Structures are given as C-alpha cells and as structure tokens.
mmCIF file of C-alpha atoms and ligand atoms in Angstrom:
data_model
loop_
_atom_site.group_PDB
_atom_site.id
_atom_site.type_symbol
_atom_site.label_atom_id
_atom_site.label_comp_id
_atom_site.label_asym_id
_atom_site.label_seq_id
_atom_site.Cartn_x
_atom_site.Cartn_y
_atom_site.Cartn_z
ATOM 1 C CA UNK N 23 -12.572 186.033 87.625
ATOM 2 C CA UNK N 24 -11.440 188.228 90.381
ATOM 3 C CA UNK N 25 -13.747 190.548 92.689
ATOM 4 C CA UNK N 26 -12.327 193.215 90.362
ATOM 5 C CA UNK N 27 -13.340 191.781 87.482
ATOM 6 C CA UNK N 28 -17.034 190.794 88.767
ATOM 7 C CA UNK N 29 -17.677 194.118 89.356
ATOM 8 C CA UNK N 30 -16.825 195.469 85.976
ATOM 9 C CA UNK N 31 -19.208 193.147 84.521
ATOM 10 C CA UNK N 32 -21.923 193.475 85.866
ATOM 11 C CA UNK N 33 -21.123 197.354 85.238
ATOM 12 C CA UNK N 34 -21.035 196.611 81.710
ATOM 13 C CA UNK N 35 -24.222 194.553 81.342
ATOM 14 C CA UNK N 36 -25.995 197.374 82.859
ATOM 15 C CA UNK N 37 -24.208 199.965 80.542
ATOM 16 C CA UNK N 38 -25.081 197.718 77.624
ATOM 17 C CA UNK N 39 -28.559 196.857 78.520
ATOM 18 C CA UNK N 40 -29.071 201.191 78.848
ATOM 19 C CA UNK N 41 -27.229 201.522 75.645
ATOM 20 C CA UNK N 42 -28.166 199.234 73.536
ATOM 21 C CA UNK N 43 -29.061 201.204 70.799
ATOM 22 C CA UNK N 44 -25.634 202.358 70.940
ATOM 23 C CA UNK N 45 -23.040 200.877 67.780
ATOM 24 C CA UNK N 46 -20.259 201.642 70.703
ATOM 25 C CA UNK N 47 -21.446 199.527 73.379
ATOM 26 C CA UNK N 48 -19.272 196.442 72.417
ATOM 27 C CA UNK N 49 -16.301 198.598 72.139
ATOM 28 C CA UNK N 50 -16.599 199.431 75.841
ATOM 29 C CA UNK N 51 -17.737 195.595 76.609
ATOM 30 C CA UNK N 52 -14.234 194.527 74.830
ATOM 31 C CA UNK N 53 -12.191 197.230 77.095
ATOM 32 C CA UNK N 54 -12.966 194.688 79.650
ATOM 33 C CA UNK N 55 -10.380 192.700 78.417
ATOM 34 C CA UNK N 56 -7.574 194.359 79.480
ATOM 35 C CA UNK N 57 -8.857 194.049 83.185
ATOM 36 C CA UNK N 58 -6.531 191.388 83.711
ATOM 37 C CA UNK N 59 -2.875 191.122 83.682
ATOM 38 C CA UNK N 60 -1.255 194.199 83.584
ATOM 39 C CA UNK N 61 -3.998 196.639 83.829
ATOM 40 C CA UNK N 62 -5.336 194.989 86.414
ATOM 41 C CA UNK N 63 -2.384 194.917 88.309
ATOM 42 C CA UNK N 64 -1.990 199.280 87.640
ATOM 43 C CA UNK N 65 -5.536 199.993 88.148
ATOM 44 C CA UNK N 66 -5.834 197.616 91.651
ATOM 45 C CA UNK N 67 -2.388 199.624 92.841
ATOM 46 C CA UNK N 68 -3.561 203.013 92.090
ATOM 47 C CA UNK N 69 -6.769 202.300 94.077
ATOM 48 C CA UNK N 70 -5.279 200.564 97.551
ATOM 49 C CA UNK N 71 -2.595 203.930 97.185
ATOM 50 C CA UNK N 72 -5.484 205.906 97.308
ATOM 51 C CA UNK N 73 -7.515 204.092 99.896
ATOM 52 C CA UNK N 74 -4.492 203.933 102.123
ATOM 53 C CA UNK N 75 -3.030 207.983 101.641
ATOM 54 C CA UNK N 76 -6.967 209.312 102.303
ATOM 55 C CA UNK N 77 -7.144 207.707 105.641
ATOM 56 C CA UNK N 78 -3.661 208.937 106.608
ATOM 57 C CA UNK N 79 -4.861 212.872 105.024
ATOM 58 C CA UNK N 80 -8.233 212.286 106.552
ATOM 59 C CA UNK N 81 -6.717 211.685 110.126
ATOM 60 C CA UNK N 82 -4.803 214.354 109.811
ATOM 61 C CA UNK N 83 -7.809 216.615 109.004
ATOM 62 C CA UNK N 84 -9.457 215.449 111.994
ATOM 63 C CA UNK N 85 -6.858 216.099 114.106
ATOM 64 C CA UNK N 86 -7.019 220.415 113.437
ATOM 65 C CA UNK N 87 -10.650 220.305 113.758
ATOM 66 C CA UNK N 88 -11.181 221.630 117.595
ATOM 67 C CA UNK N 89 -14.435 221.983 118.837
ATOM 68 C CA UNK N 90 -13.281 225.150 120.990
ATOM 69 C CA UNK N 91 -11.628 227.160 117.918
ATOM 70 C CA UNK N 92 -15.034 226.562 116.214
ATOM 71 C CA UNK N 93 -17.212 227.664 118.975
ATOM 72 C CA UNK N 94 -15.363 231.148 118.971
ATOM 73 C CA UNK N 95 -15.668 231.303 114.886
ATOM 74 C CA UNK N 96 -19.723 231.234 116.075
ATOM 75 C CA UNK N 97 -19.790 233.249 119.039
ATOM 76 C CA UNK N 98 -18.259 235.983 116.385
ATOM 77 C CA UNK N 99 -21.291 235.292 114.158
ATOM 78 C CA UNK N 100 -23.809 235.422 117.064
ATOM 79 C CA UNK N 101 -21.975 239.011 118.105
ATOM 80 C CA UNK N 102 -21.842 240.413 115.059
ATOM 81 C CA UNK N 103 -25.671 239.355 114.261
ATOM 82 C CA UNK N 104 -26.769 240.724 117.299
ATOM 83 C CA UNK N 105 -27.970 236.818 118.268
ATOM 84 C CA UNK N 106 -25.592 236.720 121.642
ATOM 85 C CA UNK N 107 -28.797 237.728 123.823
ATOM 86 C CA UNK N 108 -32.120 237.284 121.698
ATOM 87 C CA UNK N 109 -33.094 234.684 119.087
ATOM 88 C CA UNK N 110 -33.525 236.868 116.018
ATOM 89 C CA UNK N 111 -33.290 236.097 112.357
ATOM 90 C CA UNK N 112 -30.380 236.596 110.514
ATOM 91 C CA UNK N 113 -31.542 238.758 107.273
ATOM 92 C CA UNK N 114 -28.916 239.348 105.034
ATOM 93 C CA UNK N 115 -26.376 238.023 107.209
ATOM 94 C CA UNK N 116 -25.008 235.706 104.213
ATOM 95 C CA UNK N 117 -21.696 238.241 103.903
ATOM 96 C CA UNK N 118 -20.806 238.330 108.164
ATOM 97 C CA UNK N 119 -21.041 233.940 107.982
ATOM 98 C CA UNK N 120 -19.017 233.695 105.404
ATOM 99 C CA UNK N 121 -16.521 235.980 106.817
ATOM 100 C CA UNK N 122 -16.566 234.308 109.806
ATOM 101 C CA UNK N 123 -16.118 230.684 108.275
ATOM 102 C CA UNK N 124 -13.307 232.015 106.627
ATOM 103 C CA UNK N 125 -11.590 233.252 109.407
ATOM 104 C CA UNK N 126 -12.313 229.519 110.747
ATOM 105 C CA UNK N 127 -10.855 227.812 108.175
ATOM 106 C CA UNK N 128 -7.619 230.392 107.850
ATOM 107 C CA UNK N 129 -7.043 229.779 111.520
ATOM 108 C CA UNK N 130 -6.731 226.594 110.607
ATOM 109 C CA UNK N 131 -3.300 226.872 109.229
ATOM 110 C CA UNK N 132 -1.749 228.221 112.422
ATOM 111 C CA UNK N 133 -2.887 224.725 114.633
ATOM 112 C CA UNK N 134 -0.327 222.741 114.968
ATOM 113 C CA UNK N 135 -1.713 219.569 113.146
ATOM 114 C CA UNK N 136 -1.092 221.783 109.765
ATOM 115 C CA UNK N 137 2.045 220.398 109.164
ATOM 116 C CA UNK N 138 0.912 217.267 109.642
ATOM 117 C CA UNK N 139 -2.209 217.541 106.789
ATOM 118 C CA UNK N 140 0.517 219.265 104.240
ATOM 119 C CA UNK N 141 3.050 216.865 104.633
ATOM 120 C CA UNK N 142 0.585 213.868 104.456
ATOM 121 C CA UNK N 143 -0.758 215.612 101.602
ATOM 122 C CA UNK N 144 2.636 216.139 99.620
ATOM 123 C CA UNK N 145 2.852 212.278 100.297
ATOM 124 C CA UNK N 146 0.122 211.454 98.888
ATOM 125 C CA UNK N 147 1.211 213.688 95.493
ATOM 126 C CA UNK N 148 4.470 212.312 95.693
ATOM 127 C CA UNK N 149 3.301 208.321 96.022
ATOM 128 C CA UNK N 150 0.687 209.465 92.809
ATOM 129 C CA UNK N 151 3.485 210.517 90.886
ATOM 130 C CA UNK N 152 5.610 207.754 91.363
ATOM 131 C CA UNK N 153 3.085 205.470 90.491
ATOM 132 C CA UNK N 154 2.072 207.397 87.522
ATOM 133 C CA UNK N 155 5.550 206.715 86.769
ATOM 134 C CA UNK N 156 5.810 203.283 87.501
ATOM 135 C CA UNK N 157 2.754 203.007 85.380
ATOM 136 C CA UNK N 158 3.997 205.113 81.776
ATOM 137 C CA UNK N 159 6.779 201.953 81.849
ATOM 138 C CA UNK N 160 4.063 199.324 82.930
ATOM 139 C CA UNK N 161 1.892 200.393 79.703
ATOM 140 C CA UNK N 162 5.590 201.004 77.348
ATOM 141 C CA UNK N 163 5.984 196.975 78.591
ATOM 142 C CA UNK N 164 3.023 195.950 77.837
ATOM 143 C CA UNK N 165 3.348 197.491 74.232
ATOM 144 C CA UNK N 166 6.039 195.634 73.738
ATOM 145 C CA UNK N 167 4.026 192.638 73.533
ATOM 146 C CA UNK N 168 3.251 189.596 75.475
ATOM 147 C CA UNK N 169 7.041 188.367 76.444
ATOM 148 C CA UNK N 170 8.003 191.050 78.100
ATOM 149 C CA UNK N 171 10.140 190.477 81.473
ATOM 150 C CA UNK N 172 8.409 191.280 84.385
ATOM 151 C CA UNK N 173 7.661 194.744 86.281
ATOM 152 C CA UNK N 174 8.765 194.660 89.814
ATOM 153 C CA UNK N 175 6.066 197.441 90.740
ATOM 154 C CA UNK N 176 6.816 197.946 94.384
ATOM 155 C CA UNK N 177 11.278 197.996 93.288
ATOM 156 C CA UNK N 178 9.974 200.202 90.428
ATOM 157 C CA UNK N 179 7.988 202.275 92.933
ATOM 158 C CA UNK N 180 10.313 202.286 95.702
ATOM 159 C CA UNK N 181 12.517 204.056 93.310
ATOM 160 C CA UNK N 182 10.099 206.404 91.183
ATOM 161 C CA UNK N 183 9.237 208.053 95.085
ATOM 162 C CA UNK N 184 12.787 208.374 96.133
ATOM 163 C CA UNK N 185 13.572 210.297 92.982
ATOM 164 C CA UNK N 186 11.210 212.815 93.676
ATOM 165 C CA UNK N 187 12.538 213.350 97.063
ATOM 166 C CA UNK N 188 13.845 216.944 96.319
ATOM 167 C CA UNK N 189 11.275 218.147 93.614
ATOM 168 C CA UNK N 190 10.014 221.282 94.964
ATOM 169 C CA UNK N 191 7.105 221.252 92.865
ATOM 170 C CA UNK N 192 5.473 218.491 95.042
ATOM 171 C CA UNK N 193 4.785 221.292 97.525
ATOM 172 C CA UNK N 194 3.796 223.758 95.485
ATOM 173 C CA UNK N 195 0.995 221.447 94.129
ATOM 174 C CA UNK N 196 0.571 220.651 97.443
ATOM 175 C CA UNK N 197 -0.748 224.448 98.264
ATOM 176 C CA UNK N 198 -2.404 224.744 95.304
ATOM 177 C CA UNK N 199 -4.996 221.481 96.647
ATOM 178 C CA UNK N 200 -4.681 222.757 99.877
ATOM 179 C CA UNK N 201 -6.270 226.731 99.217
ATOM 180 C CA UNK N 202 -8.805 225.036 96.725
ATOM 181 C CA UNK N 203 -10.032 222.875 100.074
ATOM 182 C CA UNK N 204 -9.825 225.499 102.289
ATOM 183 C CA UNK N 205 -12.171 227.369 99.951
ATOM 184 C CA UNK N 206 -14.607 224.965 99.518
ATOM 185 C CA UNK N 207 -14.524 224.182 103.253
ATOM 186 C CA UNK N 208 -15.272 228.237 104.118
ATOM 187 C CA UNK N 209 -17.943 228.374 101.363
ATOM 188 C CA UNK N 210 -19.743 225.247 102.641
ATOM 189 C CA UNK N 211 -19.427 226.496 106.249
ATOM 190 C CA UNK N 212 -20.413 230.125 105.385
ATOM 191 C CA UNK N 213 -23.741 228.798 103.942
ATOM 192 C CA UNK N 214 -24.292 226.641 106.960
ATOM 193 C CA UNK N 215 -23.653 229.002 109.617
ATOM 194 C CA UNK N 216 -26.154 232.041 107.812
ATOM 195 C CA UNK N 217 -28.787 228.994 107.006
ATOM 196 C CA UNK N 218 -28.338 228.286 110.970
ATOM 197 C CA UNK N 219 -28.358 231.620 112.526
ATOM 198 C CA UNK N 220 -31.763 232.308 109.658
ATOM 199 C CA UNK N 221 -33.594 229.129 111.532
ATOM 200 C CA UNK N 222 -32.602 231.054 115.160
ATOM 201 C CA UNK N 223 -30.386 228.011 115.802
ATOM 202 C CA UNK N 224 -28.939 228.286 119.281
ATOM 203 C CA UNK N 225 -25.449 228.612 119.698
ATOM 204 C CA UNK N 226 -25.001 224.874 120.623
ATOM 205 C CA UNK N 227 -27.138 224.049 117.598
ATOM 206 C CA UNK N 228 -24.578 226.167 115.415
ATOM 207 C CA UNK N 229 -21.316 224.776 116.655
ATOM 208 C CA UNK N 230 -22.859 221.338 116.299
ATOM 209 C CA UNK N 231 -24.060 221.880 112.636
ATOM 210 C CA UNK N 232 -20.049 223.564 111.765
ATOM 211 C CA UNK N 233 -18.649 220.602 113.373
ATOM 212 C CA UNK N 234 -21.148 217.634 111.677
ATOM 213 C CA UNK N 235 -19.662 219.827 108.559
ATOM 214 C CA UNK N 236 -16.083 219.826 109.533
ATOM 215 C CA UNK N 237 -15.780 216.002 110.755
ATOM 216 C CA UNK N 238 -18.919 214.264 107.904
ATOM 217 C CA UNK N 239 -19.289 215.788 104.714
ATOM 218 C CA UNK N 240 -15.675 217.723 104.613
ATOM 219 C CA UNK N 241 -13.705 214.233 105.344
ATOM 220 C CA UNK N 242 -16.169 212.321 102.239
ATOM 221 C CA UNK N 243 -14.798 215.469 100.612
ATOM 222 C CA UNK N 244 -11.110 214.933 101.410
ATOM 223 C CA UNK N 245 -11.450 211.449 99.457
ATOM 224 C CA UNK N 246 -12.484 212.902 96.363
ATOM 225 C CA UNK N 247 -9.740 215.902 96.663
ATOM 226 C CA UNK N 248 -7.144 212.861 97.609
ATOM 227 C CA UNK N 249 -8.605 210.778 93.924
ATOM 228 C CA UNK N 250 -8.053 213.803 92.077
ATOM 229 C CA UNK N 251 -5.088 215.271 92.738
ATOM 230 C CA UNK N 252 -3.319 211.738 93.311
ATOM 231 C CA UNK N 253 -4.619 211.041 89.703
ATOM 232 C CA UNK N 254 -3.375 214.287 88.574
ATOM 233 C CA UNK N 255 0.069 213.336 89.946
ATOM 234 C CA UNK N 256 0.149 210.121 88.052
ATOM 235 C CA UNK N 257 -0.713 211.894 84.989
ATOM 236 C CA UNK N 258 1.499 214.544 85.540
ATOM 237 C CA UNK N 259 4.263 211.679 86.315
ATOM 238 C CA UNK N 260 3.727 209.306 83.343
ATOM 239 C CA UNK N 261 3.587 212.472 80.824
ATOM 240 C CA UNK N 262 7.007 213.783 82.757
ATOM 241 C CA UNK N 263 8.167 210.268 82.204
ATOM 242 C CA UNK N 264 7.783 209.840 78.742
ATOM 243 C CA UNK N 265 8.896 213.166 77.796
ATOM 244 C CA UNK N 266 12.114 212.699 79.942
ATOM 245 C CA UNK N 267 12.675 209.384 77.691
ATOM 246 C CA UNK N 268 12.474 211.813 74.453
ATOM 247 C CA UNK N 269 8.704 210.356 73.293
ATOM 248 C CA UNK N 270 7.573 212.430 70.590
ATOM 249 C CA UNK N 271 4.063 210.657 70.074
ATOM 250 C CA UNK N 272 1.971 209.930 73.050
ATOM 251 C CA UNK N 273 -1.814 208.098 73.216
ATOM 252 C CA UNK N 274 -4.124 208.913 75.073
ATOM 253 C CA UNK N 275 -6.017 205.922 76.408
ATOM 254 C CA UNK N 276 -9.483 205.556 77.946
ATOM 255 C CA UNK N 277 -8.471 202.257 79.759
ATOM 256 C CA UNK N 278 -11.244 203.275 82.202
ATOM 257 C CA UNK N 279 -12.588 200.133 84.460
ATOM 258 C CA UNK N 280 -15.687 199.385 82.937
ATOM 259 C CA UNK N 281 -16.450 202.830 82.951
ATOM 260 C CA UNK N 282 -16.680 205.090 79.982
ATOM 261 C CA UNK N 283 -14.922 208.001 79.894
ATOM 262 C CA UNK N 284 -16.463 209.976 77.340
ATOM 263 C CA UNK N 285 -14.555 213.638 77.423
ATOM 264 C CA UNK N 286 -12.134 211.696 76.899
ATOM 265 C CA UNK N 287 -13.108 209.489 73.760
ATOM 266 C CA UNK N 288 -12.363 212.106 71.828
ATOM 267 C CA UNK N 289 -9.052 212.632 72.904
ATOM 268 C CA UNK N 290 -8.289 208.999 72.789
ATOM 269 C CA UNK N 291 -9.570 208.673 68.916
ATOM 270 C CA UNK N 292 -7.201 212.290 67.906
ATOM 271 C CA UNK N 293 -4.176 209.673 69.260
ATOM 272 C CA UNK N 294 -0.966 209.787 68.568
ATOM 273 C CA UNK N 295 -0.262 213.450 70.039
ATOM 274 C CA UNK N 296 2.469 215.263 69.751
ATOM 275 C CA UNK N 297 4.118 215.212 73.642
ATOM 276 C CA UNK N 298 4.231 218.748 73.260
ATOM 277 C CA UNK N 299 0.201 219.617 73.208
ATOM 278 C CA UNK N 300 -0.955 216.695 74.598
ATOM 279 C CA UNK N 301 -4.438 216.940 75.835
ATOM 280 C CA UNK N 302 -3.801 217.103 79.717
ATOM 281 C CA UNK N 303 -4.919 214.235 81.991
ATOM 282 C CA UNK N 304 -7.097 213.939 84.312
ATOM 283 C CA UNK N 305 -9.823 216.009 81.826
ATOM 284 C CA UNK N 306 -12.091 215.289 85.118
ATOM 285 C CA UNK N 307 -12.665 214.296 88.526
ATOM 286 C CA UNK N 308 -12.647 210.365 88.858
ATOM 287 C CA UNK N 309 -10.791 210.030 85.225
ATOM 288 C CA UNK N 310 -8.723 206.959 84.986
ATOM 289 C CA UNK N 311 -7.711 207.618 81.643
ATOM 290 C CA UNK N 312 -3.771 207.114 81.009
ATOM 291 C CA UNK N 313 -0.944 208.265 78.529
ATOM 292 C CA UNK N 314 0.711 205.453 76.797
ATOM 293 C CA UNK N 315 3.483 205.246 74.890
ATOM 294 C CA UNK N 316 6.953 203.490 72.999
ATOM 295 C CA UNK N 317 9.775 203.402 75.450
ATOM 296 C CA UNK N 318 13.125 202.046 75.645
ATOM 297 C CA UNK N 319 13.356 200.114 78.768
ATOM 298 C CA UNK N 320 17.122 200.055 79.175
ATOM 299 C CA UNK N 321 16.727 202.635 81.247
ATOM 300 C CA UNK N 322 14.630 200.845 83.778
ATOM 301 C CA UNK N 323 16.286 197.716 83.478
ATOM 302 C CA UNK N 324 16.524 197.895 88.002
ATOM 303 C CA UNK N 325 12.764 198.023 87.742
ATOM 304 C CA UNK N 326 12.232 194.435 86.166
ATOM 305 C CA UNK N 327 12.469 191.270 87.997
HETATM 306 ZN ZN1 ZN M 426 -11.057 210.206 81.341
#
C-alpha cells in the first residue's frame, strides 16, 4: 500500500458510504485497482511534473509583480475618482477600476520578467505534452497484457520533449493560457479596486488589497491554470500520438484516482471512437481522464528498457 494508494481509499469508502444506494459504486471501488503498477506509475509522474513546473511559473509570476507599477495603476483610480484629496465613495466607479486593472495587468507584458513567465509557461505545455505522450504508449503497453517489456519513462520522456522542440504550436497555446490569465487577473483586480475605493480605502489600503491579490489568491490561481492546461497538453499529446501511429479507434478512459469523473462516464461507455470525433480531453478542469488505445510499439522500441 503506498501513500498514493491510502489516500484513494479512504476516498472511496467515503464515496461509497455517500453513495450507497448507488448500483455504480463498486465499479468506481474496482477502478482502484489499477492504482498500482502502471497507472500508478503515469498518474504519480503527471502530478510531481505539475508540482514541480507551478513553482517554476509561480516564481516567475512573482517576479513581474512590482509594488511601484501597482501603486501608479491606483493613484490613476484615486485621480480619476476624484479620491486623490478627500475620502469619497466611489458610486458607479465599477467601469474606471476595471479599466485601470487592466491597464495593470497589460503593463505587465512590457516588465522584463515576461519572458521569463511565457517561456516557463511553454515549458510547462511542452513537458505536459511529452508526457501525455509518453503516457498514450504506457496505456498501448499495458494493453498488451501483463508481459510487456518495460517503459523507460524518463528515456521515453527525454525524447517525447526534445521532439517537440520546434512545434510552434507550443507557443501559440502558450498565449492562448496566458490572455485567459491576464483576464481573469484584471477582472478580479477591477472588482477589488471599485469594492476598495466604495469602502473609502486609503490609498495604502488599496495598493495593499491589489497586491494581497496579485501575490495570494492569483499564484493559488496559477496552480490550477498550470493543472489544466498541462493536462490539456497531455491530452492533446496522447490523441496526436495515436493518430500519428494511424489508430482508427480510440477509448476514452475515466482512469480517474479514486475520483469519479462523471462528464466523462458517458464518454467512456460511447468507447471505441472514431480518432476523428473523439470527444476532446480534458472535458474539465482537474480531469484525469485519458485516451487509450492499440499501438504498435516498434516504433518506440528506444523507449523500453
Ligand atoms: Zn474526466
């Protein structure tokens, strides 16, 4: 019994004891199962990947946050409210905060340390894919029953990552998680700032409530974007993967951790698919549902030890 393990146990007692009634429960008890071996080996990667790539994204965050570019973002607020000499309320100020958080967070992009958070962040895409990758041959292994030779996962990986050294697309993705962060980060600030400047917060009292934003909630919030697009990438990957080998039929499988996935039970019971209109994977934020399929491993003979 690993830690792993224990943990997904005493998940699934509670699930079961909630759900008794339910004629699925043992179906989710038995996925529980395939926690060792193999999928425990894939699901235990995927997590230390993503562990390890949100601190590195996370620092880098931290690093463009200045205290002095956001202090200027709220002194235009105060101005523009009329706040810079009296402590009045901030009526229907929603529209000048939000403008002003936006600016914020566009200024953003001209600091320095933006490189740094896009590159860490194409890393992190790049590492997902790879071991999405790694994993579509893991899973084809496993299929092919119990004496298969033996995945070399960090050779396999080491060598899924370099071959995506030139794909384009990584950055483009990249972007796309990028602007959708940068949104969320001016809406979130936008709301703060006009709540603030309603309550006749000082100007101290603002910058410190944009910064406990910025550093606190925003960096809990660069962990889930990290878990979501990395498992988007591994998706993206394994599907790319299988359709590269010339799969026709693909599963979806919800080889969850204890967990059940259920937009995705329905996908999983409409397997095989057609690689062609395969529903696409993650349907959700924290899904850990994979694509599995029949592969010829000749082609990744370098990959086994
Ligand atoms: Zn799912």
């Amino acid at each position: 019994m690993t830690e792993r393990v224990q943990v997904a146990c005493t998940a699934a007692v509670q699930t079961a004891v909630e759900h008794a009634d339910d004629p699925r429960i043992l179906e989710v008890t038995v996925d529980l199962g395939r926690l060792e071996g193999m999928w425990a080996t894939l699901f235990a990667r995927r997590e230390q990947q993503q562990t390890a790539r949100t601190r590195v994204v996370a620092a880098a965050w931290q690093q463009l946050i200045d205290r002095d570019a956001v202090a200027v973002a709220i002194d235009a607020v105060r101005a523009r409210a009329g706040l810079a000499e009296a402590r009045r309320p901030l009526d229907g100020r929603g529209a000048e905060a939000l403008a002003a958080a936006l600016a914020l967070v566009r200024a953003l992009t001209d600091r320095p340390g933006w490189t740094g958070l896009r590159t860490a962040l194409r890393n992190a895409i790049a590492a997902g894919r790879a071991e999405g990758m790694v994993n579509a041959v893991a899973i084809a292994a496993e299929r092919l029953g119990p004496l298969h030779v033996r995945l070399g996962w960090d050779i396999a990986f080491k060598h899924a990552y370099q071959s995506l050294e030139r794909l384009d697309e990584l950055w483009a993705e990249t972007d796309t998680w990028l602007a959708r962060m940068l949104d969320g980060t001016a809406d979130d600030l936008g709301r703060i700032l006009a709540r603030a400047a309603e309550e006749g917060a000082s100007r101290e009292e603002m910058i410190d409530a944009a910064m406990d934003l910025l550093t606190g909630e925003k960096i809990d919030s660069v962990a889930f974007t990290i878990d979501w697009a990395m498992t988007t990438a591994a998706d993206e990957g394994a599907l790319a993967l299988y359709q590269s080998e010339g799969v026709q039929r693909v599963d979806v499988i919800t080889a969850g951790d204890g967990r059940v996935c259920e937009p995705c039970i329905g996908y999983e019971s409409g397997s095989p698919w057609s690689t062609l209109d395969v529903p696409r994977l993650p349907t959700h934020p924290l899904c850990r549902c994979c694509y599995a399929a029949d592969v010829s491993l000749s082609h990744f003979e370098a990959w086994f030890a």
